[in-house]
Amino acid sequence: MDDCPAGVTTGDALRWAARNLALAGVASPRLDAELLLGHALGASRTDLQLRWTECLTPEAAHALTALIRRRAAREPLAYITGRRPFYDLDLYVAPGVLVPRPETEGLVEEVLAWAQKWRAAGRRPLRIADVGTGSGAIAVTLARHLPEATVAATDLSPAALAVAAENVARHGLGDRMRLVRADLLAGVGGPLDVIAANPPYVPSARLADLQPEIREHEPREALDGGADGLDVIRRLLPQAAERLAAPGLLVVEIDETHGEAVRRLARQAFPHADIAIRQDLAGLDRLLRVSLDNRSESE
Ligand code: GLN
């Protein structure tokens, strides 16, 4: 059945969009075309299937053309649609923040697993800090899953804090979350039970090798970790050591080439802690995990 004998159908538009994105070098042209067409039509991906032979209105065609032009210029999909799934949440995302990555979900899982034991032991509500929060992905997800915790989230960038504030509001977390414009943990008192961070960790010389979406559109200050990529973590570790309570947990996302170097830095800052490097789903070193038991140094 064809409802659109002369014009352009939803199916035609999707094929056109996917072809253009493929020519532009986009890694997943068909999926991105579906998501952008759905965005233009206000329809889910399943709705699109049902509307396959429907005629595209001139307004929808116009909107889709503009969206495809942006994506073909390798703007991240999440900036164009304004949203990104992260863990089990739908987050608001805009230029000026790093697009939340699936690897970072592993960091959230690590904290939630630790927090489960904390709760099982009947301890008081957790005091959590998320350093360099960006969109607020880590902080908001933790606050959503730990209904008694208080979460302080810092960032130096006002643009990032505005995006994070929107996510805090959308998830109704204003009473338990505090956004602080600060460098690392400056402005956040201690003691803290959990400190989480996804700091910039890409060695400066490697920025040029990143895909265009990241290199040309995502904020450099959220990626550039200095000459060896370790500038920020080097400054963060002693600040964290001053504030982390015992028992306490520090988790930091790291570059896959930094496992050994980060383990050494962490040992200097936390001589008596339990220190581990954890891998992501691709099997790459991705996380520093430092835990203090109640006999450890601070507190
Ligand atoms: N994993 C990110 C990337 O390459 C880097 C994130 C970061 O520096 N925190 O794209």
CSV table of C-alpha atoms and ligand atoms in Angstrom, one decimal:
chain,number,residue,atom,x,y,z
A,1,MET,CA,0.0,0.0,0.0
A,2,ASP,CA,1.3,3.4,-0.9
A,3,ASP,CA,-0.3,6.5,0.8
A,4,CYS,CA,2.0,8.9,-1.0
A,5,PRO,CA,1.9,8.3,-4.8
A,6,ALA,CA,3.8,11.4,-5.8
A,7,GLY,CA,5.7,12.7,-2.8
A,8,VAL,CA,8.5,11.6,-0.5
A,9,THR,CA,7.5,8.9,2.1
A,10,THR,CA,9.0,8.5,5.6
A,11,GLY,CA,10.9,5.5,4.2
A,12,ASP,CA,12.3,7.5,1.3
A,13,ALA,CA,13.4,10.2,3.7
A,14,LEU,CA,15.1,7.7,5.9
A,15,ARG,CA,17.1,6.2,3.0
A,16,TRP,CA,18.1,9.6,1.9
A,17,ALA,CA,19.2,10.7,5.3
A,18,ALA,CA,21.2,7.5,6.0
A,19,ARG,CA,22.9,7.8,2.6
A,20,ASN,CA,24.0,11.3,3.4
A,21,LEU,CA,25.3,10.4,6.8
A,22,ALA,CA,27.2,7.5,5.4
A,23,LEU,CA,28.8,9.7,2.8
A,24,ALA,CA,29.8,12.1,5.6
A,25,GLY,CA,31.7,9.3,7.4
A,26,VAL,CA,29.2,8.9,10.3
A,27,ALA,CA,29.9,5.6,12.0
A,28,SER,CA,26.2,4.5,12.4
A,29,PRO,CA,24.4,6.2,9.5
A,30,ARG,CA,21.2,4.2,9.6
A,31,LEU,CA,20.7,4.4,13.3
A,32,ASP,CA,21.4,8.1,13.4
A,33,ALA,CA,19.1,8.8,10.5
A,34,GLU,CA,16.3,7.0,12.3
A,35,LEU,CA,16.9,8.9,15.5
A,36,LEU,CA,17.0,12.2,13.7
A,37,LEU,CA,13.9,11.4,11.6
A,38,GLY,CA,12.1,10.4,14.7
A,39,HIS,CA,13.3,13.7,16.3
A,40,ALA,CA,11.9,15.7,13.4
A,41,LEU,CA,8.6,13.9,13.4
A,42,GLY,CA,8.3,13.6,17.2
A,43,ALA,CA,8.0,9.8,16.7
A,44,SER,CA,9.7,6.8,18.3
A,45,ARG,CA,11.7,4.4,16.2
A,46,THR,CA,8.8,1.9,16.3
A,47,ASP,CA,6.3,4.6,15.2
A,48,LEU,CA,8.6,5.2,12.1
A,49,GLN,CA,8.1,1.6,11.0
A,50,LEU,CA,4.3,2.1,11.1
A,51,ARG,CA,4.5,5.4,9.2
A,52,TRP,CA,6.8,4.0,6.5
A,53,THR,CA,4.6,4.8,3.5
A,54,GLU,CA,3.2,8.0,4.9
A,55,CYS,CA,4.0,11.3,3.0
A,56,LEU,CA,6.5,13.5,4.7
A,57,THR,CA,5.1,17.1,5.1
A,58,PRO,CA,7.2,20.0,3.7
A,59,GLU,CA,7.8,21.1,7.3
A,60,ALA,CA,9.1,17.8,8.4
A,61,ALA,CA,11.3,17.5,5.3
A,62,HIS,CA,12.7,21.0,6.1
A,63,ALA,CA,13.4,20.1,9.7
A,64,LEU,CA,15.0,16.8,8.7
A,65,THR,CA,17.3,18.5,6.2
A,66,ALA,CA,18.6,20.9,8.8
A,67,LEU,CA,19.2,18.0,11.3
A,68,ILE,CA,21.0,15.9,8.7
A,69,ARG,CA,23.2,18.8,7.7
A,70,ARG,CA,24.3,19.3,11.3
A,71,ARG,CA,25.0,15.6,11.8
A,72,ALA,CA,26.8,15.4,8.4
A,73,ALA,CA,29.1,18.1,9.8
A,74,ARG,CA,29.9,15.5,12.5
A,75,GLU,CA,28.1,17.3,15.3
A,76,PRO,CA,27.4,14.7,18.1
A,77,LEU,CA,24.0,13.2,17.8
A,78,ALA,CA,23.3,14.0,21.5
A,79,TYR,CA,23.9,17.8,20.9
A,80,ILE,CA,21.3,17.8,18.0
A,81,THR,CA,18.6,15.8,19.8
A,82,GLY,CA,19.4,17.3,23.2
A,83,ARG,CA,19.3,13.9,24.9
A,84,ARG,CA,21.4,10.9,25.6
A,85,PRO,CA,20.6,7.7,27.4
A,86,PHE,CA,23.0,7.0,30.3
A,87,TYR,CA,22.7,4.1,32.7
A,88,ASP,CA,18.9,3.9,33.1
A,89,LEU,CA,18.2,7.7,32.7
A,90,ASP,CA,17.4,9.9,29.8
A,91,LEU,CA,19.8,12.9,30.2
A,92,TYR,CA,19.7,16.4,28.8
A,93,VAL,CA,22.8,17.1,26.8
A,94,ALA,CA,24.0,20.3,25.1
A,95,PRO,CA,27.2,21.7,23.6
A,96,GLY,CA,29.7,22.6,26.3
A,97,VAL,CA,29.6,19.2,28.1
A,98,LEU,CA,31.2,15.9,27.2
A,99,VAL,CA,28.6,13.5,25.8
A,100,PRO,CA,28.2,10.8,28.5
A,101,ARG,CA,29.9,7.6,27.4
A,102,PRO,CA,28.9,4.0,28.0
A,103,GLU,CA,32.3,3.4,29.7
A,104,THR,CA,31.3,5.8,32.4
A,105,GLU,CA,28.3,3.6,33.3
A,106,GLY,CA,30.9,1.2,34.7
A,107,LEU,CA,32.0,3.8,37.2
A,108,VAL,CA,28.4,4.3,38.4
A,109,GLU,CA,28.0,0.6,38.8
A,110,GLU,CA,31.1,0.4,40.9
A,111,VAL,CA,29.8,3.1,43.3
A,112,LEU,CA,26.3,1.5,43.5
A,113,ALA,CA,27.8,-1.9,44.3
A,114,TRP,CA,29.8,-0.4,47.1
A,115,ALA,CA,26.8,1.7,48.3
A,116,GLN,CA,24.7,-1.5,48.6
A,117,LYS,CA,27.1,-2.9,51.2
A,118,TRP,CA,27.1,0.4,53.0
A,119,ARG,CA,23.3,0.3,53.2
A,120,ALA,CA,23.2,-3.3,54.2
A,121,ALA,CA,25.5,-2.4,57.1
A,122,GLY,CA,22.8,0.1,58.2
A,123,ARG,CA,25.1,3.1,57.9
A,124,ARG,CA,24.0,6.8,57.7
A,125,PRO,CA,23.2,8.5,54.4
A,126,LEU,CA,26.1,8.8,52.0
A,127,ARG,CA,28.0,12.0,51.4
A,128,ILE,CA,29.1,12.0,47.7
A,129,ALA,CA,31.1,14.3,45.5
A,130,ASP,CA,31.3,14.2,41.7
A,131,VAL,CA,34.3,16.1,40.4
A,132,GLY,CA,34.0,17.8,37.0
A,133,THR,CA,30.4,16.8,36.6
A,134,GLY,CA,29.8,18.1,33.1
A,135,SER,CA,26.2,17.1,32.2
A,136,GLY,CA,25.8,15.7,35.7
A,137,ALA,CA,25.6,12.2,34.4
A,138,ILE,CA,27.4,10.5,37.3
A,139,ALA,CA,26.1,12.7,40.1
A,140,VAL,CA,22.4,12.6,38.9
A,141,THR,CA,22.5,8.9,38.3
A,142,LEU,CA,23.9,8.2,41.8
A,143,ALA,CA,21.5,10.6,43.5
A,144,ARG,CA,18.6,8.8,41.7
A,145,HIS,CA,19.7,5.4,42.8
A,146,LEU,CA,20.7,6.3,46.4
A,147,PRO,CA,17.6,8.0,47.7
A,148,GLU,CA,19.1,9.2,51.0
A,149,ALA,CA,22.5,10.4,49.7
A,150,THR,CA,23.5,14.0,49.4
A,151,VAL,CA,25.6,14.8,46.3
A,152,ALA,CA,27.9,17.7,45.6
A,153,ALA,CA,28.9,18.1,42.0
A,154,THR,CA,31.6,20.5,40.9
A,155,ASP,CA,32.7,22.0,37.6
A,156,LEU,CA,34.6,25.0,36.5
A,157,SER,CA,32.5,25.6,33.4
A,158,PRO,CA,29.3,27.7,33.8
A,159,ALA,CA,27.9,26.1,30.6
A,160,ALA,CA,28.4,22.6,32.1
A,161,LEU,CA,26.8,23.6,35.4
A,162,ALA,CA,23.7,25.0,33.5
A,163,VAL,CA,23.3,21.6,31.8
A,164,ALA,CA,23.8,19.8,35.1
A,165,ALA,CA,21.2,22.0,36.7
A,166,GLU,CA,18.7,21.1,34.1
A,167,ASN,CA,19.3,17.4,34.8
A,168,VAL,CA,19.0,17.9,38.5
A,169,ALA,CA,15.7,19.7,38.0
A,170,ARG,CA,14.3,17.2,35.5
A,171,HIS,CA,14.9,14.4,38.0
A,172,GLY,CA,13.6,16.3,40.9
A,173,LEU,CA,16.9,16.1,42.9
A,174,GLY,CA,17.3,19.8,43.9
A,175,ASP,CA,16.9,19.0,47.6
A,176,ARG,CA,19.8,16.5,47.8
A,177,MET,CA,22.2,17.9,45.2
A,178,ARG,CA,24.4,20.9,45.2
A,179,LEU,CA,26.2,22.2,42.1
A,180,VAL,CA,29.4,24.1,42.9
A,181,ARG,CA,31.5,26.2,40.5
A,182,ALA,CA,34.9,25.0,41.6
A,183,ASP,CA,38.2,23.5,40.6
A,184,LEU,CA,38.2,19.9,41.6
A,185,LEU,CA,37.2,19.6,45.3
A,186,ALA,CA,37.9,23.2,46.2
A,187,GLY,CA,34.7,24.5,47.8
A,188,VAL,CA,33.5,21.1,48.8
A,189,GLY,CA,34.2,20.3,52.4
A,190,GLY,CA,34.8,16.9,53.9
A,191,PRO,CA,34.6,14.3,55.0
A,192,LEU,CA,33.1,12.5,52.0
A,193,ASP,CA,32.2,8.9,51.8
A,194,VAL,CA,32.3,8.6,48.0
A,195,ILE,CA,34.3,10.7,45.5
A,196,ALA,CA,33.7,10.1,41.8
A,197,ALA,CA,35.4,11.7,38.8
A,198,ASN,CA,35.6,11.5,35.1
A,199,PRO,CA,38.4,14.0,34.6
A,200,PRO,CA,40.0,15.0,31.3
A,201,TYR,CA,42.7,12.4,30.7
A,202,VAL,CA,43.6,12.4,27.0
A,203,PRO,CA,47.3,13.3,26.4
A,204,SER,CA,47.3,16.6,24.5
A,205,ALA,CA,49.2,15.2,21.5
A,206,ARG,CA,46.5,12.6,21.1
A,207,LEU,CA,43.6,15.0,20.8
A,208,ALA,CA,44.2,15.4,17.1
A,209,ASP,CA,43.6,11.7,16.6
A,210,LEU,CA,40.1,11.7,18.1
A,211,GLN,CA,37.1,11.4,15.8
A,212,PRO,CA,35.7,14.7,14.5
A,213,GLU,CA,32.6,14.6,16.7
A,214,ILE,CA,34.9,14.8,19.8
A,215,ARG,CA,37.8,16.8,18.4
A,216,GLU,CA,35.8,19.5,16.7
A,217,HIS,CA,32.7,19.7,19.0
A,218,GLU,CA,33.2,18.5,22.5
A,219,PRO,CA,34.8,20.8,25.1
A,220,ARG,CA,38.6,20.5,25.0
A,221,GLU,CA,38.8,21.3,28.7
A,222,ALA,CA,36.8,18.1,29.4
A,223,LEU,CA,39.3,16.0,27.4
A,224,ASP,CA,42.8,17.5,27.6
A,225,GLY,CA,44.8,15.9,30.4
A,226,GLY,CA,48.0,17.7,29.6
A,227,ALA,CA,51.2,16.4,28.2
A,228,ASP,CA,50.9,12.8,29.6
A,229,GLY,CA,47.2,13.0,30.3
A,230,LEU,CA,47.7,12.8,34.0
A,231,ASP,CA,47.7,16.5,35.0
A,232,VAL,CA,44.2,16.5,36.6
A,233,ILE,CA,44.4,13.1,38.3
A,234,ARG,CA,47.8,14.1,39.8
A,235,ARG,CA,46.1,17.2,41.4
A,236,LEU,CA,42.9,15.4,42.3
A,237,LEU,CA,44.4,12.5,44.3
A,238,PRO,CA,45.9,14.5,47.2
A,239,GLN,CA,42.7,16.6,47.5
A,240,ALA,CA,40.7,13.4,47.6
A,241,ALA,CA,43.0,11.9,50.2
A,242,GLU,CA,42.4,14.9,52.5
A,243,ARG,CA,38.6,14.5,52.3
A,244,LEU,CA,37.8,10.8,51.9
A,245,ALA,CA,36.3,9.3,55.0
A,246,ALA,CA,37.0,5.7,56.2
A,247,PRO,CA,35.3,3.7,55.2
A,248,GLY,CA,35.2,5.5,51.8
A,249,LEU,CA,35.4,5.0,48.1
A,250,LEU,CA,37.2,6.9,45.4
A,251,VAL,CA,36.5,6.0,41.7
A,252,VAL,CA,38.2,7.8,38.8
A,253,GLU,CA,37.8,7.1,35.1
A,254,ILE,CA,41.2,6.7,33.4
A,255,ASP,CA,42.7,6.4,30.0
A,256,GLU,CA,43.3,2.8,28.9
A,257,THR,CA,47.1,3.4,28.8
A,258,HIS,CA,47.3,4.8,32.3
A,259,GLY,CA,46.6,1.8,34.5
A,260,GLU,CA,50.1,1.4,36.0
A,261,ALA,CA,50.9,5.0,36.2
A,262,VAL,CA,47.6,5.8,38.0
A,263,ARG,CA,48.1,2.9,40.4
A,264,ARG,CA,51.5,4.3,41.4
A,265,LEU,CA,50.1,7.8,41.9
A,266,ALA,CA,47.2,6.5,43.9
A,267,ARG,CA,49.6,4.5,46.2
A,268,GLN,CA,51.5,7.8,46.9
A,269,ALA,CA,48.3,9.6,47.9
A,270,PHE,CA,46.8,6.6,49.8
A,271,PRO,CA,49.6,4.5,51.3
A,272,HIS,CA,47.3,2.1,53.1
A,273,ALA,CA,44.2,1.9,50.9
A,274,ASP,CA,43.0,-1.0,48.8
A,275,ILE,CA,43.8,0.1,45.3
A,276,ALA,CA,42.6,-1.6,42.1
A,277,ILE,CA,42.4,-0.9,38.3
A,278,ARG,CA,39.2,-2.1,36.8
A,279,GLN,CA,38.5,-2.8,33.1
A,280,ASP,CA,35.6,-1.7,30.9
A,281,LEU,CA,33.5,-4.0,28.7
A,282,ALA,CA,36.1,-3.9,26.0
A,283,GLY,CA,38.7,-5.3,28.5
A,284,LEU,CA,40.6,-2.0,28.7
A,285,ASP,CA,41.9,-0.4,31.9
A,286,ARG,CA,39.2,2.2,32.6
A,287,LEU,CA,38.8,2.8,36.3
A,288,LEU,CA,40.8,3.5,39.4
A,289,ARG,CA,39.1,2.2,42.5
A,290,VAL,CA,40.5,3.2,45.9
A,291,SER,CA,38.7,2.0,49.0
A,292,LEU,CA,39.5,2.8,52.6
A,293,ASP,CA,38.3,0.5,55.3
A,294,ASN,CA,37.5,1.8,58.7
A,295,ARG,CA,41.0,1.2,60.0
A,296,SER,CA,42.6,3.2,57.2
A,297,GLU,CA,44.5,6.5,57.4
A,298,SER,CA,42.1,9.4,57.1
A,299,GLU,CA,39.6,9.7,59.9
B,1,GLN,N1,36.9,8.5,26.9
B,1,GLN,C1,36.8,9.9,26.4
B,1,GLN,C2,37.2,9.9,24.9
B,1,GLN,O1,38.0,9.6,24.4
B,1,GLN,C3,37.7,10.8,27.1
B,1,GLN,C4,37.0,11.3,28.3
B,1,GLN,C5,37.8,12.0,29.3
B,1,GLN,O2,38.9,12.6,29.0
B,1,GLN,N2,37.4,12.1,30.4
B,1,GLN,O3,36.7,10.1,24.1
